[in-house]
Amino acid sequence: MTPYLVSIDLGTTNTVLAYAAPGAQEVELFTIEQLVAPGEVAGQPLLPSNRYHPAEGELAAGELQLPWLLPDVAGVAQVAVGRLARNLGAATPGRLVTSAKSWLSHPGVDRMAPILPWGAEPDVPKVSPVAASASYLAHLRANWNIRFPAHPLERQELVLTVPASFDEGARALTLEAAKLAGLPQLRLLEEPQAALYDWLYRHRASLAQDLAGTRLVLVLDTGGGTTDFSLVKVELVDGEPALTRIGVGNHLILGGDNMDLALAHLVEARMNEAAGAAAGNAAPRERLSAARLAQLTERCRAAKEQLLAPDAPEFVTVTLLGAGARLIGGSRKAELRREDIARVVLDGFFPLNEAQEEAKRARAGIVEFGLPYASDPAVTRHLASFLRQHAAAAREALDLPEDDTSLPVPDTLLLNGGVFRGAALAERLAEVLGRWRGQPLRVLHNDDPDVAVARGGVAYSLARQGQAPAIESGAARSYYLLLEGERGTNGHLRAVCLLPRGTPAATEVQLADRTFALRLGRPVRFHLVSTIADAGQAPQPGALVDLAPGDVVRLPPIATVLRAAPGAAARSDVPVQLVTTLSEVGSLEVHCVAADGSGQRWQLAFELREAEGGDPAETPEIEAMPANLDAAIEKIDRIFGTRSKQVDPKEVRQLRASLEHLLGRREGWTTPLLRRLFDALMERARGRRRSSEHERAWLNLAGYSLRPGFGHPLDGWRIEQLWAMFENGVQYHKEGQVRAEWWTLWRRVAGGLDTEAQLRLLDDFAFNLQADASERGKRPITLVDGSEDDMLRLGASLERIPSAYKAEIGNWMMEQIMAIPTAGAKLDAKTAATYTRYLWALGRVGARQSFHGSAHEVAPAEVAEEWLGQLLQLDWKKVEPAGFAAAHIARMTGDRSRDIAEAVREQVLRRLSSTGAPATWSAMVREVVELDQASETRMLGEALPPGLKLLR
């Protein structure tokens, strides 16, 4: 049976489905049945990408009934999806799930965890970004299958569109959402391409005429959550235009949501001014909660659309209803004016940028509702950066001289995304590019930016069948493998070409002339880079080239452990060749293929957590190892190796000093060196049981070498190996120093442990601190005793445990702190040490910004405020760690669901000032700042390896 051609635009704001019937040339929009009011179903072309989780008894079951029976993929008993969800969310704060697509691309949280609605109260059911996305797709599938029961959606030729800038992780999660919705087979298509496909299809009869003189098209797609740039080269081949996508931009969480939020901040300030004036003073009102700010943002979105319309009024009154019994009497109002749109949206997000300035870089962007929005809101500055990044390819397409230093500006523009429904915004973009170019450019008319991407996905499928104009979208850049230990001329990087720019999708490229020897059962790693700077003829696969460091973009290292096939002989080294493919979804796939002709292959996966451990731009090109590394490993082997050696206990105790003699002071050991030492220790782990000195030395060095448990390729694999030792405990459990080193090891590597492992450690933490004598008599021998100090440090490092557990732990710590006697003008040494232990731990447990945990797992803000209230009862001059702990518990993140109330913040700031606390402590409470090294080291308990920076 010939399938329908179906395309789904799973948007941040709206989800759209378009299709073409078998054999038909007409692209149609699917009318999506959805709830538009309680108990009322109607068909709409757009399904708002929203979920609403009603309170118990808020809506009767019949009021949520759809024409089909479909259990929620996320397991929520009552849920509204689409238009009704948006309407209910605008009236009731804290129950609306929005921007799930933006969350899919946010690596700072667990995107499979139930975290949405962000900042909602504990009684509100929550879903993961993946499940929320899946629920919109499942809604479409159920609706389609009722309309076309003989043609189930899962059996049609299906395209799902994604931002061109989505990385491998976000693409994989999008595919996971589709599988969860019962749509396992589909293709992914870049959204800017889809928008252009729609235009091409609508103009297919007159394409040569309509694109006459066009050499380079810029597709600028600004939707609700993201801004996407793509460049498409146009050439004449046999009198007909041939199109090739030659460049895509970096991922930007920058779109209509940001504009609505900026307007909400303006309206909030006006509401506070009005409240202050009514009260006869200028005192600001309490900042809105995250849930109520989200409600206000939704109302500002509606007002913005009215003020951008051709017949826009002078102003729109934005009303925010009160809560609870004060629903009407507690309402607040403020005006949003047309000039506000011009100033905030036009000039703020689309400035003229006459100087063609690039986007301003900052260590951290705005974080609202938990999302890391782009630090520079100006789309036109990001556009200038994008055009400079692709200058060589753009000059070639425009036939400009290679030595031309001016910004190459495309001659044709296609705008897409709901943002450009406002004519003023579209006109501003055309004006900006025209000024940069020195003459007006051609603007391709997009008659309906809300649905163009969905329609374009169908046109793409028609093009694959040869029935519509096509865009060649092979690799937009060339990919290279860096050769470690080799340098090119003038400080360039020596590299091997893996996949040349322009390679079509699904084409295997084999480096037939290059063979690599890989060891089975051991980690292997490849450093890859991409570049668009190789203008002109693309290099051949396997070619050796020298690349300028400033021209390359580093990819996460490809890392894996290769294992022999079942039943095959395990060999130490296997000669392999590399095979690369640009997949249909636009991601790079790399395989190792056995060179012996057996056909055995191993897929190499990108280490996507690499970004958590450091800034890829700061990663050294070559991980040079100290000259004495082999001697250091021989020293480790002498003490822990399998061959029996008579080693004096003194030599075991002095192992650290011996390694420092060979490698330099250990504070200077880099992460790559530390991991090499850990691997050497792990291979010889059995040797730690030879004596208590052996076990103590091994635990100390292993934990130090693997800290903080992530940040380097294959750390997940290393953690798995180490965690396998946990249940067996220590051999010399009666030795206090061995027990202390055991818990120090797990505290050091806690950042690499998953939630399940951290909860297992939490059990031991609770037992060691709270078990009575009868319980201790029943304990297994493998449960290692831990001192109060060891346990406090361990418990404070468990950042991935649920926030409710953190609240419980912190409450217990707070009880201990407030029970410490403080008689006398000065604390004695013992009392001061007790305060230091507990306050350090409380500061870490209550910190607003985790070092390795997900943002949704921090202790609840209201609980943190209670702790701060109690800490303010202490004398911070006498108890100095109280100020340090309070600064971290009150630290500003910009995310209103995590941040404490302004009144409490002001109290903390006043106390810090009056006690002469370091200025950096007050700075982290007053504004969003990065920790200085001293504060970071104190909070972690020790310094991170050199070059490793936690960027959360």
PDB file of N, CA and C in Angstrom, residues 32-35 47 51 61 64-82 131-146 153-154 177-183:
ATOM      1  N   ILE A  32      -6.195  19.428  13.480  1.00  0.00           N
ATOM      2  CA  ILE A  32      -5.924  18.681  14.714  1.00  0.00           C
ATOM      3  C   ILE A  32      -7.068  18.879  15.699  1.00  0.00           C
ATOM      4  N   GLU A  33      -7.791  17.796  15.990  1.00  0.00           N
ATOM      5  CA  GLU A  33      -8.859  17.845  16.993  1.00  0.00           C
ATOM      6  C   GLU A  33      -8.225  18.020  18.381  1.00  0.00           C
ATOM      7  N   GLN A  34      -8.757  18.947  19.153  1.00  0.00           N
ATOM      8  CA  GLN A  34      -8.209  19.207  20.485  1.00  0.00           C
ATOM      9  C   GLN A  34      -9.260  19.903  21.326  1.00  0.00           C
ATOM     10  N   LEU A  35      -9.039  19.872  22.624  1.00  0.00           N
ATOM     11  CA  LEU A  35      -9.926  20.582  23.536  1.00  0.00           C
ATOM     12  C   LEU A  35      -9.653  22.072  23.434  1.00  0.00           C
ATOM     13  N   LEU A  47      -1.530  22.816  17.001  1.00  0.00           N
ATOM     14  CA  LEU A  47      -1.695  22.254  18.339  1.00  0.00           C
ATOM     15  C   LEU A  47      -0.674  22.936  19.244  1.00  0.00           C
ATOM     16  N   ARG A  51       1.041  21.385  27.841  1.00  0.00           N
ATOM     17  CA  ARG A  51       0.283  20.447  28.682  1.00  0.00           C
ATOM     18  C   ARG A  51      -0.155  21.202  29.929  1.00  0.00           C
ATOM     19  N   ALA A  61     -13.897  14.479  34.667  1.00  0.00           N
ATOM     20  CA  ALA A  61     -13.280  13.594  33.677  1.00  0.00           C
ATOM     21  C   ALA A  61     -13.866  13.821  32.293  1.00  0.00           C
ATOM     22  N   LEU A  64     -12.425  16.511  29.923  1.00  0.00           N
ATOM     23  CA  LEU A  64     -11.148  16.277  29.252  1.00  0.00           C
ATOM     24  C   LEU A  64     -11.248  15.165  28.217  1.00  0.00           C
ATOM     25  N   GLN A  65     -12.456  14.756  27.884  1.00  0.00           N
ATOM     26  CA  GLN A  65     -12.653  13.632  26.975  1.00  0.00           C
ATOM     27  C   GLN A  65     -12.374  14.046  25.533  1.00  0.00           C
ATOM     28  N   LEU A  66     -11.562  13.242  24.840  1.00  0.00           N
ATOM     29  CA  LEU A  66     -11.267  13.437  23.424  1.00  0.00           C
ATOM     30  C   LEU A  66     -11.976  12.366  22.611  1.00  0.00           C
ATOM     31  N   PRO A  67     -11.995  12.488  21.294  1.00  0.00           N
ATOM     32  CA  PRO A  67     -12.677  11.471  20.477  1.00  0.00           C
ATOM     33  C   PRO A  67     -11.985  10.112  20.480  1.00  0.00           C
ATOM     34  N   TRP A  68     -10.892   9.994  21.174  1.00  0.00           N
ATOM     35  CA  TRP A  68     -10.183   8.718  21.254  1.00  0.00           C
ATOM     36  C   TRP A  68      -9.770   8.462  22.698  1.00  0.00           C
ATOM     37  N   LEU A  69      -9.558   7.210  23.022  1.00  0.00           N
ATOM     38  CA  LEU A  69      -9.068   6.843  24.349  1.00  0.00           C
ATOM     39  C   LEU A  69      -7.557   6.682  24.261  1.00  0.00           C
ATOM     40  N   LEU A  70      -6.822   7.531  24.966  1.00  0.00           N
ATOM     41  CA  LEU A  70      -5.365   7.527  24.869  1.00  0.00           C
ATOM     42  C   LEU A  70      -4.768   7.792  26.244  1.00  0.00           C
ATOM     43  N   PRO A  71      -4.237   6.753  26.903  1.00  0.00           N
ATOM     44  CA  PRO A  71      -3.556   7.010  28.172  1.00  0.00           C
ATOM     45  C   PRO A  71      -2.358   7.934  27.943  1.00  0.00           C
ATOM     46  N   ASP A  72      -2.130   8.812  28.872  1.00  0.00           N
ATOM     47  CA  ASP A  72      -1.014   9.747  28.752  1.00  0.00           C
ATOM     48  C   ASP A  72       0.303   8.981  28.758  1.00  0.00           C
ATOM     49  N   VAL A  73       1.185   9.280  27.804  1.00  0.00           N
ATOM     50  CA  VAL A  73       2.465   8.564  27.712  1.00  0.00           C
ATOM     51  C   VAL A  73       3.324   8.794  28.952  1.00  0.00           C
ATOM     52  N   ALA A  74       3.077   9.895  29.669  1.00  0.00           N
ATOM     53  CA  ALA A  74       3.842  10.194  30.879  1.00  0.00           C
ATOM     54  C   ALA A  74       3.170   9.657  32.138  1.00  0.00           C
ATOM     55  N   GLY A  75       1.980   9.060  31.987  1.00  0.00           N
ATOM     56  CA  GLY A  75       1.320   8.452  33.126  1.00  0.00           C
ATOM     57  C   GLY A  75       0.557   9.406  34.014  1.00  0.00           C
ATOM     58  N   VAL A  76       0.314  10.646  33.576  1.00  0.00           N
ATOM     59  CA  VAL A  76      -0.463  11.601  34.382  1.00  0.00           C
ATOM     60  C   VAL A  76      -1.949  11.285  34.196  1.00  0.00           C
ATOM     61  N   ALA A  77      -2.669  11.172  35.306  1.00  0.00           N
ATOM     62  CA  ALA A  77      -4.064  10.725  35.254  1.00  0.00           C
ATOM     63  C   ALA A  77      -4.949  11.700  34.492  1.00  0.00           C
ATOM     64  N   GLN A  78      -4.838  12.991  34.782  1.00  0.00           N
ATOM     65  CA  GLN A  78      -5.644  14.005  34.107  1.00  0.00           C
ATOM     66  C   GLN A  78      -4.710  15.022  33.467  1.00  0.00           C
ATOM     67  N   VAL A  79      -4.872  15.242  32.177  1.00  0.00           N
ATOM     68  CA  VAL A  79      -4.022  16.197  31.479  1.00  0.00           C
ATOM     69  C   VAL A  79      -4.783  16.780  30.297  1.00  0.00           C
ATOM     70  N   ALA A  80      -4.580  18.052  30.060  1.00  0.00           N
ATOM     71  CA  ALA A  80      -5.103  18.716  28.867  1.00  0.00           C
ATOM     72  C   ALA A  80      -3.916  19.066  27.981  1.00  0.00           C
ATOM     73  N   VAL A  81      -4.076  18.862  26.682  1.00  0.00           N
ATOM     74  CA  VAL A  81      -3.020  19.153  25.719  1.00  0.00           C
ATOM     75  C   VAL A  81      -3.576  20.110  24.677  1.00  0.00           C
ATOM     76  N   GLY A  82      -2.780  21.110  24.291  1.00  0.00           N
ATOM     77  CA  GLY A  82      -3.158  21.984  23.199  1.00  0.00           C
ATOM     78  C   GLY A  82      -3.795  23.287  23.636  1.00  0.00           C
ATOM     79  N   ALA A 131       9.049  13.045  27.599  1.00  0.00           N
ATOM     80  CA  ALA A 131       7.659  12.579  27.687  1.00  0.00           C
ATOM     81  C   ALA A 131       6.683  13.664  27.239  1.00  0.00           C
ATOM     82  N   ALA A 132       6.965  14.925  27.579  1.00  0.00           N
ATOM     83  CA  ALA A 132       6.084  16.009  27.134  1.00  0.00           C
ATOM     84  C   ALA A 132       6.061  16.077  25.606  1.00  0.00           C
ATOM     85  N   SER A 133       7.246  16.004  24.993  1.00  0.00           N
ATOM     86  CA  SER A 133       7.317  16.017  23.529  1.00  0.00           C
ATOM     87  C   SER A 133       6.579  14.819  22.951  1.00  0.00           C
ATOM     88  N   ALA A 134       6.760  13.668  23.582  1.00  0.00           N
ATOM     89  CA  ALA A 134       6.083  12.453  23.105  1.00  0.00           C
ATOM     90  C   ALA A 134       4.572  12.595  23.196  1.00  0.00           C
ATOM     91  N   SER A 135       4.058  13.309  24.199  1.00  0.00           N
ATOM     92  CA  SER A 135       2.606  13.427  24.360  1.00  0.00           C
ATOM     93  C   SER A 135       1.984  14.218  23.216  1.00  0.00           C
ATOM     94  N   TYR A 136       2.698  15.213  22.679  1.00  0.00           N
ATOM     95  CA  TYR A 136       2.162  15.961  21.542  1.00  0.00           C
ATOM     96  C   TYR A 136       2.142  15.077  20.293  1.00  0.00           C
ATOM     97  N   LEU A 137       3.201  14.293  20.127  1.00  0.00           N
ATOM     98  CA  LEU A 137       3.256  13.381  18.981  1.00  0.00           C
ATOM     99  C   LEU A 137       2.195  12.284  19.120  1.00  0.00           C
ATOM    100  N   ALA A 138       1.984  11.786  20.330  1.00  0.00           N
ATOM    101  CA  ALA A 138       0.974  10.749  20.550  1.00  0.00           C
ATOM    102  C   ALA A 138      -0.429  11.292  20.278  1.00  0.00           C
ATOM    103  N   HIS A 139      -0.657  12.559  20.614  1.00  0.00           N
ATOM    104  CA  HIS A 139      -1.946  13.198  20.318  1.00  0.00           C
ATOM    105  C   HIS A 139      -2.191  13.200  18.809  1.00  0.00           C
ATOM    106  N   LEU A 140      -1.169  13.580  18.041  1.00  0.00           N
ATOM    107  CA  LEU A 140      -1.306  13.588  16.589  1.00  0.00           C
ATOM    108  C   LEU A 140      -1.546  12.183  16.048  1.00  0.00           C
ATOM    109  N   ARG A 141      -0.803  11.209  16.585  1.00  0.00           N
ATOM    110  CA  ARG A 141      -0.941   9.828  16.099  1.00  0.00           C
ATOM    111  C   ARG A 141      -2.361   9.316  16.330  1.00  0.00           C
ATOM    112  N   ALA A 142      -2.904   9.537  17.536  1.00  0.00           N
ATOM    113  CA  ALA A 142      -4.261   9.061  17.835  1.00  0.00           C
ATOM    114  C   ALA A 142      -5.289   9.746  16.937  1.00  0.00           C
ATOM    115  N   ASN A 143      -5.109  11.055  16.733  1.00  0.00           N
ATOM    116  CA  ASN A 143      -6.036  11.819  15.902  1.00  0.00           C
ATOM    117  C   ASN A 143      -5.972  11.334  14.446  1.00  0.00           C
ATOM    118  N   TRP A 144      -4.767  11.160  13.935  1.00  0.00           N
ATOM    119  CA  TRP A 144      -4.599  10.676  12.559  1.00  0.00           C
ATOM    120  C   TRP A 144      -5.228   9.290  12.385  1.00  0.00           C
ATOM    121  N   ASN A 145      -4.967   8.399  13.321  1.00  0.00           N
ATOM    122  CA  ASN A 145      -5.420   7.013  13.169  1.00  0.00           C
ATOM    123  C   ASN A 145      -6.947   6.895  13.234  1.00  0.00           C
ATOM    124  N   ILE A 146      -7.619   7.850  13.868  1.00  0.00           N
ATOM    125  CA  ILE A 146      -9.090   7.864  13.830  1.00  0.00           C
ATOM    126  C   ILE A 146      -9.566   8.383  12.472  1.00  0.00           C
ATOM    127  N   LEU A 153      -0.589   6.153  11.232  1.00  0.00           N
ATOM    128  CA  LEU A 153       0.488   7.124  11.084  1.00  0.00           C
ATOM    129  C   LEU A 153       1.860   6.458  11.152  1.00  0.00           C
ATOM    130  N   GLU A 154       2.000   5.460  12.020  1.00  0.00           N
ATOM    131  CA  GLU A 154       3.295   4.814  12.201  1.00  0.00           C
ATOM    132  C   GLU A 154       3.753   4.043  10.966  1.00  0.00           C
ATOM    133  N   ALA A 177      11.606  10.472  21.939  1.00  0.00           N
ATOM    134  CA  ALA A 177      10.230  10.941  22.141  1.00  0.00           C
ATOM    135  C   ALA A 177       9.304  10.346  21.083  1.00  0.00           C
ATOM    136  N   ALA A 178       9.781  10.285  19.843  1.00  0.00           N
ATOM    137  CA  ALA A 178       8.954   9.707  18.771  1.00  0.00           C
ATOM    138  C   ALA A 178       8.678   8.230  19.032  1.00  0.00           C
ATOM    139  N   LYS A 179       9.686   7.503  19.490  1.00  0.00           N
ATOM    140  CA  LYS A 179       9.477   6.082  19.808  1.00  0.00           C
ATOM    141  C   LYS A 179       8.472   5.919  20.935  1.00  0.00           C
ATOM    142  N   LEU A 180       8.571   6.774  21.952  1.00  0.00           N
ATOM    143  CA  LEU A 180       7.640   6.715  23.071  1.00  0.00           C
ATOM    144  C   LEU A 180       6.206   6.971  22.618  1.00  0.00           C
ATOM    145  N   ALA A 181       6.065   7.762  21.561  1.00  0.00           N
ATOM    146  CA  ALA A 181       4.729   8.065  21.027  1.00  0.00           C
ATOM    147  C   ALA A 181       4.245   7.012  20.045  1.00  0.00           C
ATOM    148  N   GLY A 182       5.045   5.974  19.814  1.00  0.00           N
ATOM    149  CA  GLY A 182       4.641   4.918  18.884  1.00  0.00           C
ATOM    150  C   GLY A 182       4.994   5.203  17.442  1.00  0.00           C
ATOM    151  N   LEU A 183       6.020   6.060  17.234  1.00  0.00           N
ATOM    152  CA  LEU A 183       6.473   6.412  15.888  1.00  0.00           C
ATOM    153  C   LEU A 183       7.960   6.082  15.755  1.00  0.00           C
TER     154      LEU A 183
END
